[in-house]
PDB file of C-alpha atoms and ligand atoms in Angstrom:
ATOM      1  CA  MET A   1      -0.069  -0.111  -0.063  1.00 59.00           C
ATOM      2  CA  ILE A   2       1.189   3.572  -0.596  1.00 67.00           C
ATOM      3  CA  ASP A   3      -0.464   6.863   0.874  1.00 81.00           C
ATOM      4  CA  GLU A   4      -2.672   8.682  -1.624  1.00 84.00           C
ATOM      5  CA  HIS A   5      -1.016  11.863  -3.171  1.00 90.00           C
ATOM      6  CA  THR A   6      -1.580  14.323  -5.718  1.00 90.00           C
ATOM      7  CA  GLU A   7       1.036  15.667  -8.550  1.00 93.00           C
ATOM      8  CA  ASP A   8       0.745  18.867 -10.004  1.00 93.00           C
ATOM      9  CA  LEU A   9       1.102  18.416 -13.815  1.00 94.00           C
ATOM     10  CA  GLY A  10       0.458  21.962 -14.783  1.00 94.00           C
ATOM     11  CA  ARG A  11      -0.967  25.172 -13.107  1.00 96.00           C
ATOM     12  CA  ALA A  12      -1.349  28.538 -14.671  1.00 95.00           C
ATOM     13  CA  SER A  13      -3.210  31.865 -14.135  1.00 94.00           C
ATOM     14  CA  GLY A  14      -4.672  34.011 -16.403  1.00 87.00           C
ATOM     15  CA  ALA A  15      -7.886  36.271 -17.215  1.00 87.00           C
ATOM     16  CA  HIS A  16     -10.185  33.590 -16.322  1.00 86.00           C
ATOM     17  CA  GLY A  17      -8.588  32.227 -13.145  1.00 88.00           C
ATOM     18  CA  GLU A  18      -6.353  29.673 -12.276  1.00 93.00           C
ATOM     19  CA  VAL A  19      -6.603  26.083 -13.633  1.00 94.00           C
ATOM     20  CA  LEU A  20      -4.855  23.205 -12.412  1.00 96.00           C
ATOM     21  CA  LEU A  21      -4.050  19.896 -13.803  1.00 97.00           C
ATOM     22  CA  ARG A  22      -3.033  16.941 -11.508  1.00 96.00           C
ATOM     23  CA  ARG A  23      -2.667  13.159 -11.216  1.00 95.00           C
ATOM     24  CA  ARG A  24      -4.131  11.879  -7.967  1.00 92.00           C
ATOM     25  CA  THR A  25      -2.734   8.324  -7.027  1.00 92.00           C
ATOM     26  CA  THR A  26      -5.009   6.397  -4.786  1.00 87.00           C
ATOM     27  CA  ALA A  27      -3.487   4.008  -2.017  1.00 86.00           C
ATOM     28  CA  ASP A  28      -4.111   1.041  -3.949  1.00 86.00           C
ATOM     29  CA  GLY A  29      -2.065   2.710  -6.704  1.00 86.00           C
ATOM     30  CA  GLU A  30      -4.684   3.951  -9.252  1.00 88.00           C
ATOM     31  CA  ALA A  31      -4.126   6.965 -11.009  1.00 92.00           C
ATOM     32  CA  HIS A  32      -6.430   9.435 -12.059  1.00 94.00           C
ATOM     33  CA  LEU A  33      -6.218  13.009 -13.789  1.00 95.00           C
ATOM     34  CA  GLU A  34      -8.369  16.021 -11.949  1.00 96.00           C
ATOM     35  CA  LEU A  35      -9.101  19.483 -13.221  1.00 95.00           C
ATOM     36  CA  VAL A  36      -9.386  22.286 -10.643  1.00 93.00           C
ATOM     37  CA  VAL A  37     -10.435  25.643 -11.907  1.00 88.00           C
ATOM     38  CA  ASP A  38     -10.146  28.562  -9.273  1.00 83.00           C
ATOM     39  CA  GLY A  39     -10.042  26.037  -6.673  1.00 86.00           C
ATOM     40  CA  VAL A  40     -13.123  24.393  -7.414  1.00 85.00           C
ATOM     41  CA  PHE A  41     -13.198  20.633  -8.588  1.00 87.00           C
ATOM     42  CA  ALA A  42     -14.056  20.827 -11.958  1.00 88.00           C
ATOM     43  CA  MET A  43     -13.779  17.182 -13.191  1.00 91.00           C
ATOM     44  CA  ASP A  44     -11.960  13.934 -13.099  1.00 93.00           C
ATOM     45  CA  ASP A  45     -11.518  10.727 -15.068  1.00 93.00           C
ATOM     46  CA  VAL A  46     -12.620   8.399 -12.945  1.00 92.00           C
ATOM     47  CA  ASP A  47     -15.869   7.883 -14.805  1.00 94.00           C
ATOM     48  CA  THR A  48     -16.033   9.834 -18.081  1.00 95.00           C
ATOM     49  CA  SER A  49     -19.231   7.735 -19.542  1.00 96.00           C
ATOM     50  CA  THR A  50     -21.252  11.117 -19.413  1.00 97.00           C
ATOM     51  CA  GLU A  51     -18.857  13.435 -21.039  1.00 97.00           C
ATOM     52  CA  ARG A  52     -18.547  10.539 -23.744  1.00 98.00           C
ATOM     53  CA  ARG A  53     -22.643  10.416 -23.978  1.00 98.00           C
ATOM     54  CA  LEU A  54     -23.016  14.217 -24.495  1.00 98.00           C
ATOM     55  CA  ALA A  55     -21.086  13.527 -27.828  1.00 98.00           C
ATOM     56  CA  ALA A  56     -22.792   9.965 -28.470  1.00 98.00           C
ATOM     57  CA  GLU A  57     -26.246  10.875 -27.706  1.00 98.00           C
ATOM     58  CA  ALA A  58     -26.028  14.088 -30.242  1.00 98.00           C
ATOM     59  CA  LEU A  59     -24.151  12.399 -32.976  1.00 98.00           C
ATOM     60  CA  ARG A  60     -27.117   9.454 -32.903  1.00 98.00           C
ATOM     61  CA  ARG A  61     -29.374  11.974 -33.424  1.00 97.00           C
ATOM     62  CA  CYS A  62     -27.525  13.351 -36.516  1.00 97.00           C
ATOM     63  CA  ALA A  63     -28.044  12.237 -39.973  1.00 94.00           C
ATOM     64  CA  GLY A  64     -25.378  12.041 -42.958  1.00 94.00           C
ATOM     65  CA  ASP A  65     -21.913  12.080 -43.099  1.00 95.00           C
ATOM     66  CA  ALA A  66     -19.118  14.204 -43.085  1.00 97.00           C
ATOM     67  CA  LEU A  67     -20.418  15.789 -39.765  1.00 98.00           C
ATOM     68  CA  ARG A  68     -19.019  18.897 -38.400  1.00 97.00           C
ATOM     69  CA  VAL A  69     -18.874  19.332 -34.786  1.00 98.00           C
ATOM     70  CA  LEU A  70     -18.215  22.333 -32.130  1.00 98.00           C
ATOM     71  CA  VAL A  71     -17.261  21.203 -28.642  1.00 98.00           C
ATOM     72  CA  GLY A  72     -17.400  23.938 -26.032  1.00 97.00           C
ATOM     73  CA  GLY A  73     -15.043  23.484 -23.161  1.00 95.00           C
ATOM     74  CA  LEU A  74     -12.102  21.255 -23.770  1.00 96.00           C
ATOM     75  CA  GLY A  75     -11.653  19.758 -20.126  1.00 95.00           C
ATOM     76  CA  LEU A  76     -10.075  16.543 -19.935  1.00 96.00           C
ATOM     77  CA  GLY A  77     -10.891  15.848 -23.800  1.00 96.00           C
ATOM     78  CA  TRP A  78     -13.362  13.076 -23.280  1.00 97.00           C
ATOM     79  CA  THR A  79     -16.193  14.424 -25.139  1.00 98.00           C
ATOM     80  CA  ALA A  80     -13.949  15.432 -28.246  1.00 97.00           C
ATOM     81  CA  ALA A  81     -12.600  12.166 -27.913  1.00 96.00           C
ATOM     82  CA  ALA A  82     -15.999  10.537 -28.251  1.00 97.00           C
ATOM     83  CA  ALA A  83     -16.855  12.861 -31.405  1.00 97.00           C
ATOM     84  CA  LEU A  84     -13.924  11.749 -33.049  1.00 96.00           C
ATOM     85  CA  ALA A  85     -14.605   7.930 -32.452  1.00 95.00           C
ATOM     86  CA  ASP A  86     -17.633   8.324 -35.016  1.00 97.00           C
ATOM     87  CA  PRO A  87     -16.485   7.739 -38.365  1.00 96.00           C
ATOM     88  CA  ARG A  88     -19.106  10.036 -39.744  1.00 98.00           C
ATOM     89  CA  VAL A  89     -17.337  12.862 -38.283  1.00 97.00           C
ATOM     90  CA  ALA A  90     -15.182  15.095 -40.680  1.00 97.00           C
ATOM     91  CA  ALA A  91     -14.464  17.997 -38.257  1.00 97.00           C
ATOM     92  CA  VAL A  92     -14.216  18.558 -34.581  1.00 97.00           C
ATOM     93  CA  ASP A  93     -13.642  22.166 -33.521  1.00 96.00           C
ATOM     94  CA  VAL A  94     -12.974  22.520 -29.746  1.00 97.00           C
ATOM     95  CA  VAL A  95     -13.138  26.029 -27.737  1.00 97.00           C
ATOM     96  CA  GLU A  96     -11.459  26.292 -24.798  1.00 96.00           C
ATOM     97  CA  LEU A  97     -11.327  29.569 -22.707  1.00 94.00           C
ATOM     98  CA  GLN A  98      -7.976  28.463 -20.680  1.00 94.00           C
ATOM     99  CA  PRO A  99      -5.024  28.810 -22.999  1.00 95.00           C
ATOM    100  CA  ALA A 100      -3.086  26.529 -20.760  1.00 95.00           C
ATOM    101  CA  LEU A 101      -5.465  23.592 -20.909  1.00 95.00           C
ATOM    102  CA  VAL A 102      -4.832  23.666 -25.118  1.00 95.00           C
ATOM    103  CA  GLY A 103      -1.070  23.920 -24.140  1.00 94.00           C
ATOM    104  CA  TRP A 104      -1.123  21.079 -22.036  1.00 94.00           C
ATOM    105  CA  ALA A 105      -3.255  18.926 -24.771  1.00 93.00           C
ATOM    106  CA  ALA A 106      -0.640  20.086 -27.220  1.00 90.00           C
ATOM    107  CA  ARG A 107       1.830  18.164 -25.069  1.00 90.00           C
ATOM    108  CA  GLY A 108       0.212  15.238 -25.015  1.00 90.00           C
ATOM    109  CA  LEU A 109      -0.890  15.577 -21.189  1.00 92.00           C
ATOM    110  CA  LEU A 110      -4.602  14.555 -21.950  1.00 92.00           C
ATOM    111  CA  PRO A 111      -4.658  10.686 -22.595  1.00 89.00           C
ATOM    112  CA  SER A 112      -8.181  11.006 -24.177  1.00 91.00           C
ATOM    113  CA  LEU A 113      -6.936  12.792 -27.232  1.00 91.00           C
ATOM    114  CA  ALA A 114      -3.768  10.591 -27.659  1.00 77.00           C
ATOM    115  CA  GLY A 115      -1.500  13.386 -28.633  1.00 57.00           C
ATOM    116  CA  LEU A 116      -3.716  15.066 -30.986  1.00 64.00           C
ATOM    117  CA  SER A 117      -2.754  12.926 -34.118  1.00 83.00           C
ATOM    118  CA  ASP A 118      -6.285  13.203 -35.328  1.00 89.00           C
ATOM    119  CA  ARG A 119      -6.496  15.790 -38.176  1.00 93.00           C
ATOM    120  CA  ARG A 120      -9.965  16.287 -37.797  1.00 96.00           C
ATOM    121  CA  LEU A 121      -9.340  17.878 -34.346  1.00 95.00           C
ATOM    122  CA  ARG A 122      -8.856  21.509 -34.160  1.00 95.00           C
ATOM    123  CA  LEU A 123      -8.438  23.271 -30.692  1.00 96.00           C
ATOM    124  CA  ARG A 124      -8.821  26.792 -30.069  1.00 95.00           C
ATOM    125  CA  VAL A 125      -8.619  29.068 -27.149  1.00 97.00           C
ATOM    126  CA  GLY A 126     -11.666  31.486 -26.425  1.00 96.00           C
ATOM    127  CA  ASP A 127     -15.230  31.509 -25.415  1.00 96.00           C
ATOM    128  CA  VAL A 128     -17.777  29.226 -27.036  1.00 97.00           C
ATOM    129  CA  ALA A 129     -20.381  31.984 -26.582  1.00 96.00           C
ATOM    130  CA  ASP A 130     -18.078  34.171 -28.879  1.00 95.00           C
ATOM    131  CA  ALA A 131     -17.374  31.321 -31.284  1.00 95.00           C
ATOM    132  CA  LEU A 132     -21.386  30.619 -31.578  1.00 96.00           C
ATOM    133  CA  ARG A 133     -21.956  34.244 -32.254  1.00 92.00           C
ATOM    134  CA  SER A 134     -19.579  34.793 -34.948  1.00 89.00           C
ATOM    135  CA  GLY A 135     -19.642  31.306 -36.982  1.00 72.00           C
ATOM    136  CA  PRO A 136     -19.011  30.229 -39.215  1.00 67.00           C
ATOM    137  CA  ASP A 137     -22.046  28.356 -38.569  1.00 73.00           C
ATOM    138  CA  GLY A 138     -23.910  25.449 -39.910  1.00 93.00           C
ATOM    139  CA  TRP A 139     -22.485  22.680 -37.240  1.00 97.00           C
ATOM    140  CA  ASP A 140     -24.110  19.513 -37.271  1.00 98.00           C
ATOM    141  CA  ALA A 141     -23.948  19.191 -33.407  1.00 98.00           C
ATOM    142  CA  VAL A 142     -22.944  21.754 -30.872  1.00 98.00           C
ATOM    143  CA  LEU A 143     -21.801  20.244 -27.689  1.00 98.00           C
ATOM    144  CA  LEU A 144     -21.761  22.365 -24.401  1.00 97.00           C
ATOM    145  CA  ASP A 145     -20.077  21.333 -21.530  1.00 95.00           C
ATOM    146  CA  VAL A 146     -18.330  24.650 -20.000  1.00 92.00           C
ATOM    147  CA  ASP A 147     -19.785  24.568 -16.745  1.00 80.00           C
ATOM    148  CA  ASN A 148     -21.539  22.361 -14.314  1.00 75.00           C
ATOM    149  CA  GLY A 149     -24.969  23.173 -16.112  1.00 74.00           C
ATOM    150  CA  PRO A 150     -27.283  25.928 -15.392  1.00 74.00           C
ATOM    151  CA  GLY A 151     -27.731  25.141 -11.723  1.00 72.00           C
ATOM    152  CA  PHE A 152     -24.226  25.356 -10.363  1.00 72.00           C
ATOM    153  CA  LEU A 153     -21.950  27.614 -12.015  1.00 77.00           C
ATOM    154  CA  VAL A 154     -18.032  27.767 -11.877  1.00 73.00           C
ATOM    155  CA  HIS A 155     -17.857  30.990 -14.190  1.00 77.00           C
ATOM    156  CA  ARG A 156     -20.787  33.389 -13.513  1.00 80.00           C
ATOM    157  CA  SER A 157     -19.970  34.687 -17.272  1.00 85.00           C
ATOM    158  CA  ASN A 158     -21.456  31.511 -18.422  1.00 90.00           C
ATOM    159  CA  ALA A 159     -24.990  32.298 -17.171  1.00 90.00           C
ATOM    160  CA  ALA A 160     -26.022  33.920 -20.420  1.00 90.00           C
ATOM    161  CA  LEU A 161     -25.286  30.700 -22.607  1.00 93.00           C
ATOM    162  CA  TYR A 162     -28.004  28.959 -20.547  1.00 92.00           C
ATOM    163  CA  ARG A 163     -30.617  31.612 -20.917  1.00 92.00           C
ATOM    164  CA  ARG A 164     -33.245  32.168 -23.948  1.00 94.00           C
ATOM    165  CA  SER A 165     -31.113  34.306 -25.781  1.00 94.00           C
ATOM    166  CA  GLY A 166     -27.813  32.118 -25.706  1.00 95.00           C
ATOM    167  CA  LEU A 167     -29.447  29.411 -26.226  1.00 96.00           C
ATOM    168  CA  ALA A 168     -31.237  30.935 -29.591  1.00 96.00           C
ATOM    169  CA  THR A 169     -27.636  31.801 -30.609  1.00 96.00           C
ATOM    170  CA  ALA A 170     -26.506  28.023 -30.026  1.00 97.00           C
ATOM    171  CA  LEU A 171     -29.440  26.894 -32.198  1.00 96.00           C
ATOM    172  CA  ALA A 172     -28.832  29.507 -34.811  1.00 95.00           C
ATOM    173  CA  ALA A 173     -25.496  28.340 -35.340  1.00 96.00           C
ATOM    174  CA  LEU A 174     -26.615  24.781 -36.396  1.00 97.00           C
ATOM    175  CA  ARG A 175     -27.572  23.797 -39.635  1.00 96.00           C
ATOM    176  CA  PRO A 176     -31.502  22.965 -40.295  1.00 96.00           C
ATOM    177  CA  GLY A 177     -31.766  19.436 -38.636  1.00 96.00           C
ATOM    178  CA  GLY A 178     -28.486  19.948 -36.267  1.00 97.00           C
ATOM    179  CA  VAL A 179     -28.621  19.020 -32.820  1.00 98.00           C
ATOM    180  CA  LEU A 180     -27.649  20.879 -29.813  1.00 98.00           C
ATOM    181  CA  ALA A 181     -26.592  18.937 -26.711  1.00 98.00           C
ATOM    182  CA  ILE A 182     -25.818  20.288 -23.172  1.00 97.00           C
ATOM    183  CA  TRP A 183     -24.062  18.645 -20.144  1.00 96.00           C
ATOM    184  CA  SER A 184     -25.721  19.257 -16.930  1.00 94.00           C
ATOM    185  CA  SER A 185     -24.762  18.187 -13.406  1.00 92.00           C
ATOM    186  CA  GLY A 186     -28.412  17.275 -12.597  1.00 93.00           C
ATOM    187  CA  PRO A 187     -31.606  17.263 -14.134  1.00 94.00           C
ATOM    188  CA  ALA A 188     -32.503  20.609 -15.620  1.00 94.00           C
ATOM    189  CA  PRO A 189     -36.064  21.189 -16.233  1.00 95.00           C
ATOM    190  CA  GLU A 190     -35.906  24.775 -16.872  1.00 94.00           C
ATOM    191  CA  LEU A 191     -33.149  24.212 -19.530  1.00 95.00           C
ATOM    192  CA  LEU A 192     -35.455  21.926 -21.275  1.00 97.00           C
ATOM    193  CA  ALA A 193     -38.314  24.341 -21.018  1.00 97.00           C
ATOM    194  CA  ALA A 194     -36.440  26.979 -22.299  1.00 96.00           C
ATOM    195  CA  LEU A 195     -35.144  25.015 -25.246  1.00 97.00           C
ATOM    196  CA  ALA A 196     -38.410  23.456 -26.025  1.00 97.00           C
ATOM    197  CA  GLY A 197     -40.143  26.983 -25.914  1.00 96.00           C
ATOM    198  CA  LEU A 198     -37.330  28.575 -28.488  1.00 96.00           C
ATOM    199  CA  ALA A 199     -38.752  29.264 -31.967  1.00 92.00           C
ATOM    200  CA  GLY A 200     -37.044  26.980 -34.319  1.00 93.00           C
ATOM    201  CA  SER A 201     -36.369  24.197 -31.925  1.00 95.00           C
ATOM    202  CA  ALA A 202     -37.699  20.760 -32.161  1.00 95.00           C
ATOM    203  CA  ASP A 203     -37.455  17.486 -30.204  1.00 97.00           C
ATOM    204  CA  ALA A 204     -36.257  18.894 -27.338  1.00 97.00           C
ATOM    205  CA  GLU A 205     -35.926  16.553 -24.436  1.00 98.00           C
ATOM    206  CA  GLN A 206     -33.347  15.409 -21.669  1.00 98.00           C
ATOM    207  CA  VAL A 207     -31.694  12.085 -21.094  1.00 98.00           C
ATOM    208  CA  LEU A 208     -30.860  11.177 -17.258  1.00 97.00           C
ATOM    209  CA  LEU A 209     -27.580   9.825 -16.745  1.00 96.00           C
ATOM    210  CA  PRO A 210     -27.181   8.309 -13.555  1.00 93.00           C
ATOM    211  CA  VAL A 211     -23.672   7.297 -12.165  1.00 93.00           C
ATOM    212  CA  GLU A 212     -22.497   5.165  -9.214  1.00 92.00           C
ATOM    213  CA  ARG A 213     -19.761   7.188  -7.262  1.00 87.00           C
ATOM    214  CA  ASP A 214     -17.994   6.826  -3.834  1.00 84.00           C
ATOM    215  CA  GLY A 215     -21.325   4.994  -3.134  1.00 89.00           C
ATOM    216  CA  ARG A 216     -23.514   7.514  -3.938  1.00 92.00           C
ATOM    217  CA  ARG A 217     -25.767   8.161  -6.857  1.00 94.00           C
ATOM    218  CA  LEU A 218     -25.481  11.066  -8.924  1.00 92.00           C
ATOM    219  CA  ASP A 219     -28.028  12.090 -11.531  1.00 93.00           C
ATOM    220  CA  TYR A 220     -26.445  13.755 -14.530  1.00 95.00           C
ATOM    221  CA  ALA A 221     -28.215  14.847 -17.589  1.00 96.00           C
ATOM    222  CA  VAL A 222     -27.614  16.022 -21.050  1.00 97.00           C
ATOM    223  CA  VAL A 223     -30.197  18.101 -22.367  1.00 97.00           C
ATOM    224  CA  LEU A 224     -30.933  18.209 -26.208  1.00 98.00           C
ATOM    225  CA  ALA A 225     -32.748  20.041 -28.943  1.00 98.00           C
ATOM    226  CA  ARG A 226     -32.773  20.021 -32.656  1.00 98.00           C
ATOM    227  CA  ARG A 227     -33.003  23.351 -35.024  1.00 97.00           C
ATOM    228  CA  ALA A 228     -36.069  22.621 -37.046  1.00 95.00           C
ATOM    229  CA  ALA A 229     -35.709  21.652 -40.586  1.00 87.00           C
TER     230      ALA A 229
HETATM  231  C1  LIG B 301     -16.327  20.316 -17.382  1.00 70.56           C
HETATM  232  S1  LIG B 301     -14.856  20.707 -18.146  1.00 70.56           S
HETATM  233  C2  LIG B 301     -15.399  20.047 -19.926  1.00 70.56           C
HETATM  234  C3  LIG B 301     -15.465  18.436 -19.828  1.00 70.56           C
HETATM  235  C4  LIG B 301     -15.521  17.806 -21.240  1.00 70.56           C
HETATM  236  N1  LIG B 301     -16.594  17.548 -21.722  1.00 70.56           N
HETATM  237  C5  LIG B 301     -14.488  16.482 -20.887  1.00 70.56           C
HETATM  238  O1  LIG B 301     -15.055  15.453 -22.008  1.00 70.56           O
HETATM  239  O2  LIG B 301     -13.614  16.317 -20.542  1.00 70.56           O
HETATM  240  C6  LIG B 301     -15.385  22.269 -18.532  1.00 70.56           C
HETATM  241  C7  LIG B 301     -14.276  23.145 -19.629  1.00 70.56           C
HETATM  242  O3  LIG B 301     -15.074  24.297 -20.179  1.00 70.56           O
HETATM  243  C8  LIG B 301     -13.858  25.428 -20.163  1.00 70.56           C
HETATM  244  N2  LIG B 301     -14.636  26.650 -20.261  1.00 70.56           N
HETATM  245  C9  LIG B 301     -15.637  27.363 -19.088  1.00 70.56           C
HETATM  246  N3  LIG B 301     -16.326  28.295 -19.649  1.00 70.56           N
HETATM  247  C10 LIG B 301     -15.885  28.305 -21.122  1.00 70.56           C
HETATM  248  C11 LIG B 301     -16.292  28.960 -22.059  1.00 70.56           C
HETATM  249  N4  LIG B 301     -17.304  30.105 -21.727  1.00 70.56           N
HETATM  250  N5  LIG B 301     -15.822  28.520 -23.717  1.00 70.56           N
HETATM  251  C12 LIG B 301     -15.255  27.707 -23.666  1.00 70.56           C
HETATM  252  N6  LIG B 301     -14.529  26.650 -22.651  1.00 70.56           N
HETATM  253  C13 LIG B 301     -15.011  27.086 -21.413  1.00 70.56           C
HETATM  254  C14 LIG B 301     -13.301  25.067 -18.904  1.00 70.56           C
HETATM  255  O4  LIG B 301     -12.228  25.571 -18.681  1.00 70.56           O
HETATM  256  C15 LIG B 301     -13.214  23.603 -18.539  1.00 70.56           C
HETATM  257  O5  LIG B 301     -11.875  23.095 -19.589  1.00 70.56           O
END
């Protein structure tokens, strides 16, 4: 047995606060990556099933080939990796607020992206809200996991993304028939109702994703809507 310990792999401060990437090794020798933003635990890779489901649920609702996907929030890269795992996907653009995280990905510190060798992947530093406003649009899928969901924000500035005007902008960035999917750390009935009530939205629904963690059940969710054709 060894003592549980953490090792910092990268730490940086900038306009959007501090970001820390660290490896936690448990007493039985299991190692996991953790992302901490402004001192608040953002995520780890103990169970990345819901981050991957965000991509899978959106893509299985998308018809056709040569799909173009926008991912808001790189995190540990699992949503982007799941999008790349779909052979119908031709391009995955990831927009990430923290420059340091994009740099660590480029240095191969995120195993999910296996050294960024996939030519369909493009990582950009920026605010996904700006990317959605400025285009180019016509995405087949927009996948948003920039925060814990509407109920528990790490960045207050992200609140606008989950309001009607932010949701309308995200929907407008899709091609007709394209799918918007939003990860949430809990059931999000208000987000679902807002999406369902938007002009030009169709098929709004919520997929509940229960996960067992440390003996506790967590009800994560993905909320989806399609831009009406
Ligand atoms: C919970 S993580 C995303 C996890 C990711 N789905 C994965 O599979 O690992 C949230 C990420 O969004 C980034 N972020 C927060 N606000 C953002 C914004 N407005 N635009 C782009 N990225 C943002 C954070 O820096 C963080 O890397």
